[in-house]
Amino acid sequence: MARPRKPLLSRDRIVATASALVDAEGLGAVSTRRLAAELGVSGPSLYNHFRNKDEILDAVADAVSGQVDLSMFAEDDDRDWRTALHDWAVSYRAALTAHPHIVPVLARGPGRRPAALRVADAVFGAMVRAGWPPAQATHIGALMRYFITGSSLGSFAGGFVDDETAYDPAEYPHLGQAHLLAERQQQVDEGAFETGLRALIDGLALQYAEYERRKILR
């Protein structure tokens, strides 16, 4: 009887396996030796698809970027730039919070990663079409990336322990309810993100109105 064939090694299999390792154990879990063992192949066979570990992590990061919804930036989408920016930011953060360990790689910027470059291109293009000057459109893209990646790197609420004796009112008179934050982590973190996001977009709307006013006065 013929022996069962092993699945062919491919970039997609390597990326999926590396992604699972990063999600479960963090960036430090990924090595070519570990990946080869997980895939049931020899280490050198990975080099037919990737030159090194950094390329593999780049591909994992780009797979996460590929999960971000960009439909709101399509030219035939009827959302205004404020709504589009909001909806994109929510989708972007959802992708990152689902894979928090890869965020430090994503935070380095798109480099040559195709999906990440499509994200940057879509945001910049939509802001310019909306009437923002190119330089300011670049600033908006950078600002949003700082805010979204920063919010995905850690949990504010999760930074507090659920032991009410940890926050002595004699020392921390305003943290009497801080021990409740940990159990409400998702609610607090999502609320904080939405509050910050709306504040950013409202501030940008004020800048946009001023820019439009100055154009009229010229």
mmCIF file of N, CA and C in Angstrom, residues 76-168:
data_model
loop_
_atom_site.group_PDB
_atom_site.id
_atom_site.type_symbol
_atom_site.label_atom_id
_atom_site.label_comp_id
_atom_site.label_asym_id
_atom_site.label_seq_id
_atom_site.Cartn_x
_atom_site.Cartn_y
_atom_site.Cartn_z
ATOM 1 N N ASP A 76 -16.593 54.128 -5.318
ATOM 2 C CA ASP A 76 -18.056 54.053 -5.447
ATOM 3 C C ASP A 76 -18.756 53.887 -4.093
ATOM 4 N N ASP A 77 -17.998 53.944 -2.991
ATOM 5 C CA ASP A 77 -18.613 53.867 -1.668
ATOM 6 C C ASP A 77 -19.099 55.264 -1.283
ATOM 7 N N ASP A 78 -20.293 55.353 -0.716
ATOM 8 C CA ASP A 78 -20.884 56.676 -0.470
ATOM 9 C C ASP A 78 -20.611 57.223 0.928
ATOM 10 N N ARG A 79 -19.763 56.564 1.710
ATOM 11 C CA ARG A 79 -19.432 57.103 3.026
ATOM 12 C C ARG A 79 -18.525 58.328 2.901
ATOM 13 N N ASP A 80 -18.759 59.340 3.726
ATOM 14 C CA ASP A 80 -17.872 60.492 3.703
ATOM 15 C C ASP A 80 -16.547 60.113 4.364
ATOM 16 N N TRP A 81 -15.558 61.014 4.260
ATOM 17 C CA TRP A 81 -14.222 60.648 4.721
ATOM 18 C C TRP A 81 -14.178 60.382 6.217
ATOM 19 N N ARG A 82 -15.024 61.069 7.003
ATOM 20 C CA ARG A 82 -15.022 60.870 8.448
ATOM 21 C C ARG A 82 -15.548 59.476 8.805
ATOM 22 N N THR A 83 -16.665 59.093 8.181
ATOM 23 C CA THR A 83 -17.235 57.769 8.447
ATOM 24 C C THR A 83 -16.316 56.674 7.939
ATOM 25 N N ALA A 84 -15.735 56.891 6.759
ATOM 26 C CA ALA A 84 -14.819 55.900 6.191
ATOM 27 C C ALA A 84 -13.612 55.693 7.096
ATOM 28 N N LEU A 85 -13.053 56.787 7.589
ATOM 29 C CA LEU A 85 -11.887 56.693 8.462
ATOM 30 C C LEU A 85 -12.237 55.962 9.754
ATOM 31 N N HIS A 86 -13.402 56.251 10.300
ATOM 32 C CA HIS A 86 -13.857 55.571 11.516
ATOM 33 C C HIS A 86 -14.029 54.073 11.276
ATOM 34 N N ASP A 87 -14.751 53.713 10.219
ATOM 35 C CA ASP A 87 -15.045 52.298 9.971
ATOM 36 C C ASP A 87 -13.770 51.514 9.671
ATOM 37 N N TRP A 88 -12.853 52.141 8.940
ATOM 38 C CA TRP A 88 -11.569 51.484 8.664
ATOM 39 C C TRP A 88 -10.772 51.276 9.942
ATOM 40 N N ALA A 89 -10.736 52.286 10.801
ATOM 41 C CA ALA A 89 -9.980 52.180 12.049
ATOM 42 C C ALA A 89 -10.511 51.055 12.926
ATOM 43 N N VAL A 90 -11.826 50.908 12.978
ATOM 44 C CA VAL A 90 -12.430 49.830 13.768
ATOM 45 C C VAL A 90 -12.019 48.466 13.203
ATOM 46 N N SER A 91 -12.046 48.337 11.875
ATOM 47 C CA SER A 91 -11.655 47.075 11.250
ATOM 48 C C SER A 91 -10.169 46.791 11.475
ATOM 49 N N TYR A 92 -9.355 47.822 11.332
ATOM 50 C CA TYR A 92 -7.906 47.678 11.511
ATOM 51 C C TYR A 92 -7.589 47.224 12.937
ATOM 52 N N ARG A 93 -8.203 47.871 13.914
ATOM 53 C CA ARG A 93 -7.935 47.493 15.299
ATOM 54 C C ARG A 93 -8.414 46.071 15.584
ATOM 55 N N ALA A 94 -9.556 45.684 15.008
ATOM 56 C CA ALA A 94 -10.061 44.329 15.223
ATOM 57 C C ALA A 94 -9.066 43.293 14.714
ATOM 58 N N ALA A 95 -8.459 43.561 13.553
ATOM 59 C CA ALA A 95 -7.461 42.637 13.008
ATOM 60 C C ALA A 95 -6.251 42.552 13.915
ATOM 61 N N LEU A 96 -5.814 43.694 14.441
ATOM 62 C CA LEU A 96 -4.626 43.707 15.286
ATOM 63 C C LEU A 96 -4.877 43.087 16.651
ATOM 64 N N THR A 97 -6.026 43.373 17.249
ATOM 65 C CA THR A 97 -6.297 42.810 18.571
ATOM 66 C C THR A 97 -6.533 41.306 18.511
ATOM 67 N N ALA A 98 -6.883 40.788 17.331
ATOM 68 C CA ALA A 98 -7.012 39.335 17.167
ATOM 69 C C ALA A 98 -5.646 38.664 17.099
ATOM 70 N N HIS A 99 -4.609 39.453 16.781
ATOM 71 C CA HIS A 99 -3.245 38.914 16.656
ATOM 72 C C HIS A 99 -2.261 39.875 17.321
ATOM 73 N N PRO A 100 -2.380 40.091 18.624
ATOM 74 C CA PRO A 100 -1.609 41.148 19.287
ATOM 75 C C PRO A 100 -0.098 40.945 19.261
ATOM 76 N N HIS A 101 0.353 39.701 19.214
ATOM 77 C CA HIS A 101 1.801 39.476 19.276
ATOM 78 C C HIS A 101 2.541 39.934 18.021
ATOM 79 N N ILE A 102 1.826 40.053 16.903
ATOM 80 C CA ILE A 102 2.479 40.476 15.659
ATOM 81 C C ILE A 102 2.473 41.996 15.519
ATOM 82 N N VAL A 103 1.801 42.703 16.412
ATOM 83 C CA VAL A 103 1.686 44.160 16.297
ATOM 84 C C VAL A 103 3.049 44.863 16.253
ATOM 85 N N PRO A 104 4.049 44.464 17.054
ATOM 86 C CA PRO A 104 5.351 45.138 16.947
ATOM 87 C C PRO A 104 5.962 45.077 15.543
ATOM 88 N N VAL A 105 5.711 44.003 14.821
ATOM 89 C CA VAL A 105 6.212 43.906 13.442
ATOM 90 C C VAL A 105 5.426 44.857 12.543
ATOM 91 N N LEU A 106 4.123 44.870 12.696
ATOM 92 C CA LEU A 106 3.278 45.780 11.913
ATOM 93 C C LEU A 106 3.613 47.240 12.202
ATOM 94 N N ALA A 107 3.958 47.532 13.449
ATOM 95 C CA ALA A 107 4.216 48.916 13.848
ATOM 96 C C ALA A 107 5.458 49.494 13.180
ATOM 97 N N ARG A 108 6.305 48.642 12.622
ATOM 98 C CA ARG A 108 7.508 49.145 11.951
ATOM 99 C C ARG A 108 7.178 49.795 10.617
ATOM 100 N N GLY A 109 5.958 49.623 10.138
ATOM 101 C CA GLY A 109 5.570 50.214 8.862
ATOM 102 C C GLY A 109 5.467 49.166 7.773
ATOM 103 N N PRO A 110 4.937 49.558 6.598
ATOM 104 C CA PRO A 110 4.637 48.574 5.548
ATOM 105 C C PRO A 110 5.846 48.021 4.832
ATOM 106 N N GLY A 111 6.945 48.794 4.756
ATOM 107 C CA GLY A 111 8.105 48.288 4.023
ATOM 108 C C GLY A 111 7.736 47.915 2.603
ATOM 109 N N ARG A 112 7.909 46.632 2.268
ATOM 110 C CA ARG A 112 7.549 46.122 0.943
ATOM 111 C C ARG A 112 6.358 45.174 1.002
ATOM 112 N N ARG A 113 5.669 45.135 2.127
ATOM 113 C CA ARG A 113 4.584 44.165 2.276
ATOM 114 C C ARG A 113 3.371 44.597 1.453
ATOM 115 N N PRO A 114 2.900 43.766 0.523
ATOM 116 C CA PRO A 114 1.835 44.167 -0.404
ATOM 117 C C PRO A 114 0.528 44.578 0.262
ATOM 118 N N ALA A 115 0.019 43.777 1.193
ATOM 119 C CA ALA A 115 -1.268 44.105 1.813
ATOM 120 C C ALA A 115 -1.158 45.388 2.636
ATOM 121 N N ALA A 116 -0.055 45.553 3.352
ATOM 122 C CA ALA A 116 0.136 46.765 4.146
ATOM 123 C C ALA A 116 0.245 47.990 3.250
ATOM 124 N N LEU A 117 0.892 47.836 2.101
ATOM 125 C CA LEU A 117 0.991 48.946 1.158
ATOM 126 C C LEU A 117 -0.378 49.289 0.568
ATOM 127 N N ARG A 118 -1.218 48.270 0.354
ATOM 128 C CA ARG A 118 -2.571 48.542 -0.134
ATOM 129 C C ARG A 118 -3.368 49.337 0.894
ATOM 130 N N VAL A 119 -3.158 49.033 2.174
ATOM 131 C CA VAL A 119 -3.830 49.791 3.227
ATOM 132 C C VAL A 119 -3.388 51.253 3.176
ATOM 133 N N ALA A 120 -2.071 51.482 3.140
ATOM 134 C CA ALA A 120 -1.553 52.848 3.114
ATOM 135 C C ALA A 120 -2.030 53.593 1.874
ATOM 136 N N ASP A 121 -2.033 52.914 0.748
ATOM 137 C CA ASP A 121 -2.460 53.530 -0.510
ATOM 138 C C ASP A 121 -3.935 53.909 -0.458
ATOM 139 N N ALA A 122 -4.755 53.027 0.111
ATOM 140 C CA ALA A 122 -6.198 53.282 0.171
ATOM 141 C C ALA A 122 -6.512 54.477 1.066
ATOM 142 N N VAL A 123 -5.861 54.547 2.227
ATOM 143 C CA VAL A 123 -6.114 55.654 3.148
ATOM 144 C C VAL A 123 -5.669 56.975 2.525
ATOM 145 N N PHE A 124 -4.460 57.003 1.999
ATOM 146 C CA PHE A 124 -3.938 58.230 1.402
ATOM 147 C C PHE A 124 -4.813 58.679 0.231
ATOM 148 N N GLY A 125 -5.146 57.756 -0.652
ATOM 149 C CA GLY A 125 -5.956 58.094 -1.813
ATOM 150 C C GLY A 125 -7.309 58.640 -1.438
ATOM 151 N N ALA A 126 -7.946 58.038 -0.428
ATOM 152 C CA ALA A 126 -9.271 58.479 -0.006
ATOM 153 C C ALA A 126 -9.214 59.873 0.611
ATOM 154 N N MET A 127 -8.186 60.147 1.385
ATOM 155 C CA MET A 127 -8.083 61.470 2.003
ATOM 156 C C MET A 127 -7.827 62.553 0.951
ATOM 157 N N VAL A 128 -7.010 62.258 -0.042
ATOM 158 C CA VAL A 128 -6.750 63.232 -1.103
ATOM 159 C C VAL A 128 -8.018 63.475 -1.918
ATOM 160 N N ARG A 129 -8.763 62.399 -2.235
ATOM 161 C CA ARG A 129 -10.018 62.561 -2.967
ATOM 162 C C ARG A 129 -11.017 63.387 -2.184
ATOM 163 N N ALA A 130 -10.949 63.291 -0.847
ATOM 164 C CA ALA A 130 -11.878 64.040 -0.007
ATOM 165 C C ALA A 130 -11.529 65.522 0.052
ATOM 166 N N GLY A 131 -10.344 65.869 -0.454
ATOM 167 C CA GLY A 131 -9.972 67.278 -0.482
ATOM 168 C C GLY A 131 -8.824 67.668 0.412
ATOM 169 N N TRP A 132 -8.261 66.696 1.152
ATOM 170 C CA TRP A 132 -7.107 67.005 1.988
ATOM 171 C C TRP A 132 -5.871 67.231 1.110
ATOM 172 N N PRO A 133 -5.002 68.181 1.456
ATOM 173 C CA PRO A 133 -3.732 68.315 0.744
ATOM 174 C C PRO A 133 -2.911 67.041 0.942
ATOM 175 N N PRO A 134 -2.104 66.642 -0.045
ATOM 176 C CA PRO A 134 -1.328 65.404 0.080
ATOM 177 C C PRO A 134 -0.490 65.315 1.350
ATOM 178 N N ALA A 135 0.157 66.413 1.735
ATOM 179 C CA ALA A 135 0.985 66.367 2.943
ATOM 180 C C ALA A 135 0.141 66.049 4.173
ATOM 181 N N GLN A 136 -1.033 66.676 4.258
ATOM 182 C CA GLN A 136 -1.902 66.438 5.403
ATOM 183 C C GLN A 136 -2.500 65.035 5.345
ATOM 184 N N ALA A 137 -2.773 64.533 4.152
ATOM 185 C CA ALA A 137 -3.266 63.154 4.015
ATOM 186 C C ALA A 137 -2.236 62.169 4.543
ATOM 187 N N THR A 138 -0.952 62.453 4.286
ATOM 188 C CA THR A 138 0.119 61.613 4.822
ATOM 189 C C THR A 138 0.123 61.666 6.343
ATOM 190 N N HIS A 139 -0.046 62.868 6.897
ATOM 191 C CA HIS A 139 -0.063 63.013 8.352
ATOM 192 C C HIS A 139 -1.237 62.249 8.965
ATOM 193 N N ILE A 140 -2.382 62.284 8.297
ATOM 194 C CA ILE A 140 -3.555 61.580 8.817
ATOM 195 C C ILE A 140 -3.294 60.074 8.836
ATOM 196 N N GLY A 141 -2.724 59.546 7.760
ATOM 197 C CA GLY A 141 -2.413 58.121 7.726
ATOM 198 C C GLY A 141 -1.465 57.730 8.839
ATOM 199 N N ALA A 142 -0.438 58.565 9.071
ATOM 200 C CA ALA A 142 0.524 58.282 10.143
ATOM 201 C C ALA A 142 -0.145 58.364 11.508
ATOM 202 N N LEU A 143 -0.931 59.420 11.717
ATOM 203 C CA LEU A 143 -1.633 59.611 12.986
ATOM 204 C C LEU A 143 -2.511 58.410 13.315
ATOM 205 N N MET A 144 -3.275 57.950 12.337
ATOM 206 C CA MET A 144 -4.183 56.838 12.590
ATOM 207 C C MET A 144 -3.416 55.558 12.895
ATOM 208 N N ARG A 145 -2.297 55.360 12.193
ATOM 209 C CA ARG A 145 -1.506 54.153 12.468
ATOM 210 C C ARG A 145 -0.928 54.195 13.871
ATOM 211 N N TYR A 146 -0.432 55.365 14.293
ATOM 212 C CA TYR A 146 0.091 55.483 15.662
ATOM 213 C C TYR A 146 -0.994 55.121 16.677
ATOM 214 N N PHE A 147 -2.181 55.695 16.477
ATOM 215 C CA PHE A 147 -3.262 55.501 17.439
ATOM 216 C C PHE A 147 -3.738 54.051 17.468
ATOM 217 N N ILE A 148 -3.936 53.464 16.295
ATOM 218 C CA ILE A 148 -4.493 52.110 16.233
ATOM 219 C C ILE A 148 -3.492 51.075 16.730
ATOM 220 N N THR A 149 -2.251 51.163 16.264
ATOM 221 C CA THR A 149 -1.263 50.174 16.724
ATOM 222 C C THR A 149 -0.996 50.346 18.214
ATOM 223 N N GLY A 150 -0.940 51.597 18.680
ATOM 224 C CA GLY A 150 -0.717 51.813 20.105
ATOM 225 C C GLY A 150 -1.816 51.216 20.952
ATOM 226 N N SER A 151 -3.054 51.341 20.504
ATOM 227 C CA SER A 151 -4.180 50.805 21.267
ATOM 228 C C SER A 151 -4.201 49.281 21.257
ATOM 229 N N SER A 152 -3.468 48.688 20.313
ATOM 230 C CA SER A 152 -3.471 47.227 20.178
ATOM 231 C C SER A 152 -2.295 46.563 20.884
ATOM 232 N N LEU A 153 -1.347 47.353 21.365
ATOM 233 C CA LEU A 153 -0.143 46.781 21.969
ATOM 234 C C LEU A 153 -0.374 46.268 23.379
ATOM 235 N N GLY A 154 -1.390 46.768 24.033
ATOM 236 C CA GLY A 154 -1.666 46.309 25.388
ATOM 237 C C GLY A 154 -3.014 46.796 25.856
ATOM 238 N N SER A 155 -3.470 46.241 26.953
ATOM 239 C CA SER A 155 -4.774 46.591 27.498
ATOM 240 C C SER A 155 -4.605 47.511 28.703
ATOM 241 N N PHE A 156 -5.277 48.655 28.682
ATOM 242 C CA PHE A 156 -5.288 49.535 29.854
ATOM 243 C C PHE A 156 -5.969 48.831 31.020
ATOM 244 N N ALA A 157 -7.174 48.332 30.781
ATOM 245 C CA ALA A 157 -7.936 47.708 31.860
ATOM 246 C C ALA A 157 -7.242 46.454 32.379
ATOM 247 N N GLY A 158 -6.611 45.721 31.481
ATOM 248 C CA GLY A 158 -5.922 44.500 31.883
ATOM 249 C C GLY A 158 -4.679 44.754 32.709
ATOM 250 N N GLY A 159 -4.276 46.011 32.804
ATOM 251 C CA GLY A 159 -3.105 46.350 33.602
ATOM 252 C C GLY A 159 -3.390 46.481 35.084
ATOM 253 N N PHE A 160 -4.645 46.328 35.468
ATOM 254 C CA PHE A 160 -5.029 46.384 36.878
ATOM 255 C C PHE A 160 -5.403 44.979 37.353
ATOM 256 N N VAL A 161 -5.074 44.674 38.599
ATOM 257 C CA VAL A 161 -5.420 43.363 39.153
ATOM 258 C C VAL A 161 -6.820 43.414 39.759
ATOM 259 N N ASP A 162 -7.435 42.250 39.887
ATOM 260 C CA ASP A 162 -8.808 42.222 40.395
ATOM 261 C C ASP A 162 -8.869 42.044 41.914
ATOM 262 N N ASP A 163 -7.801 42.416 42.594
ATOM 263 C CA ASP A 163 -7.726 42.333 44.054
ATOM 264 C C ASP A 163 -7.955 43.733 44.633
ATOM 265 N N GLU A 164 -9.086 43.930 45.299
ATOM 266 C CA GLU A 164 -9.407 45.275 45.792
ATOM 267 C C GLU A 164 -8.449 45.740 46.878
ATOM 268 N N THR A 165 -7.710 44.825 47.505
ATOM 269 C CA THR A 165 -6.755 45.237 48.541
ATOM 270 C C THR A 165 -5.467 45.790 47.945
ATOM 271 N N ALA A 166 -5.322 45.660 46.622
ATOM 272 C CA ALA A 166 -4.086 46.129 45.978
ATOM 273 C C ALA A 166 -4.021 47.648 45.886
ATOM 274 N N TYR A 167 -5.164 48.320 46.022
ATOM 275 C CA TYR A 167 -5.204 49.765 45.828
ATOM 276 C C TYR A 167 -5.674 50.437 47.109
ATOM 277 N N ASP A 168 -4.739 50.613 48.005
ATOM 278 C CA ASP A 168 -5.006 51.203 49.311
ATOM 279 C C ASP A 168 -5.513 52.639 49.131
#
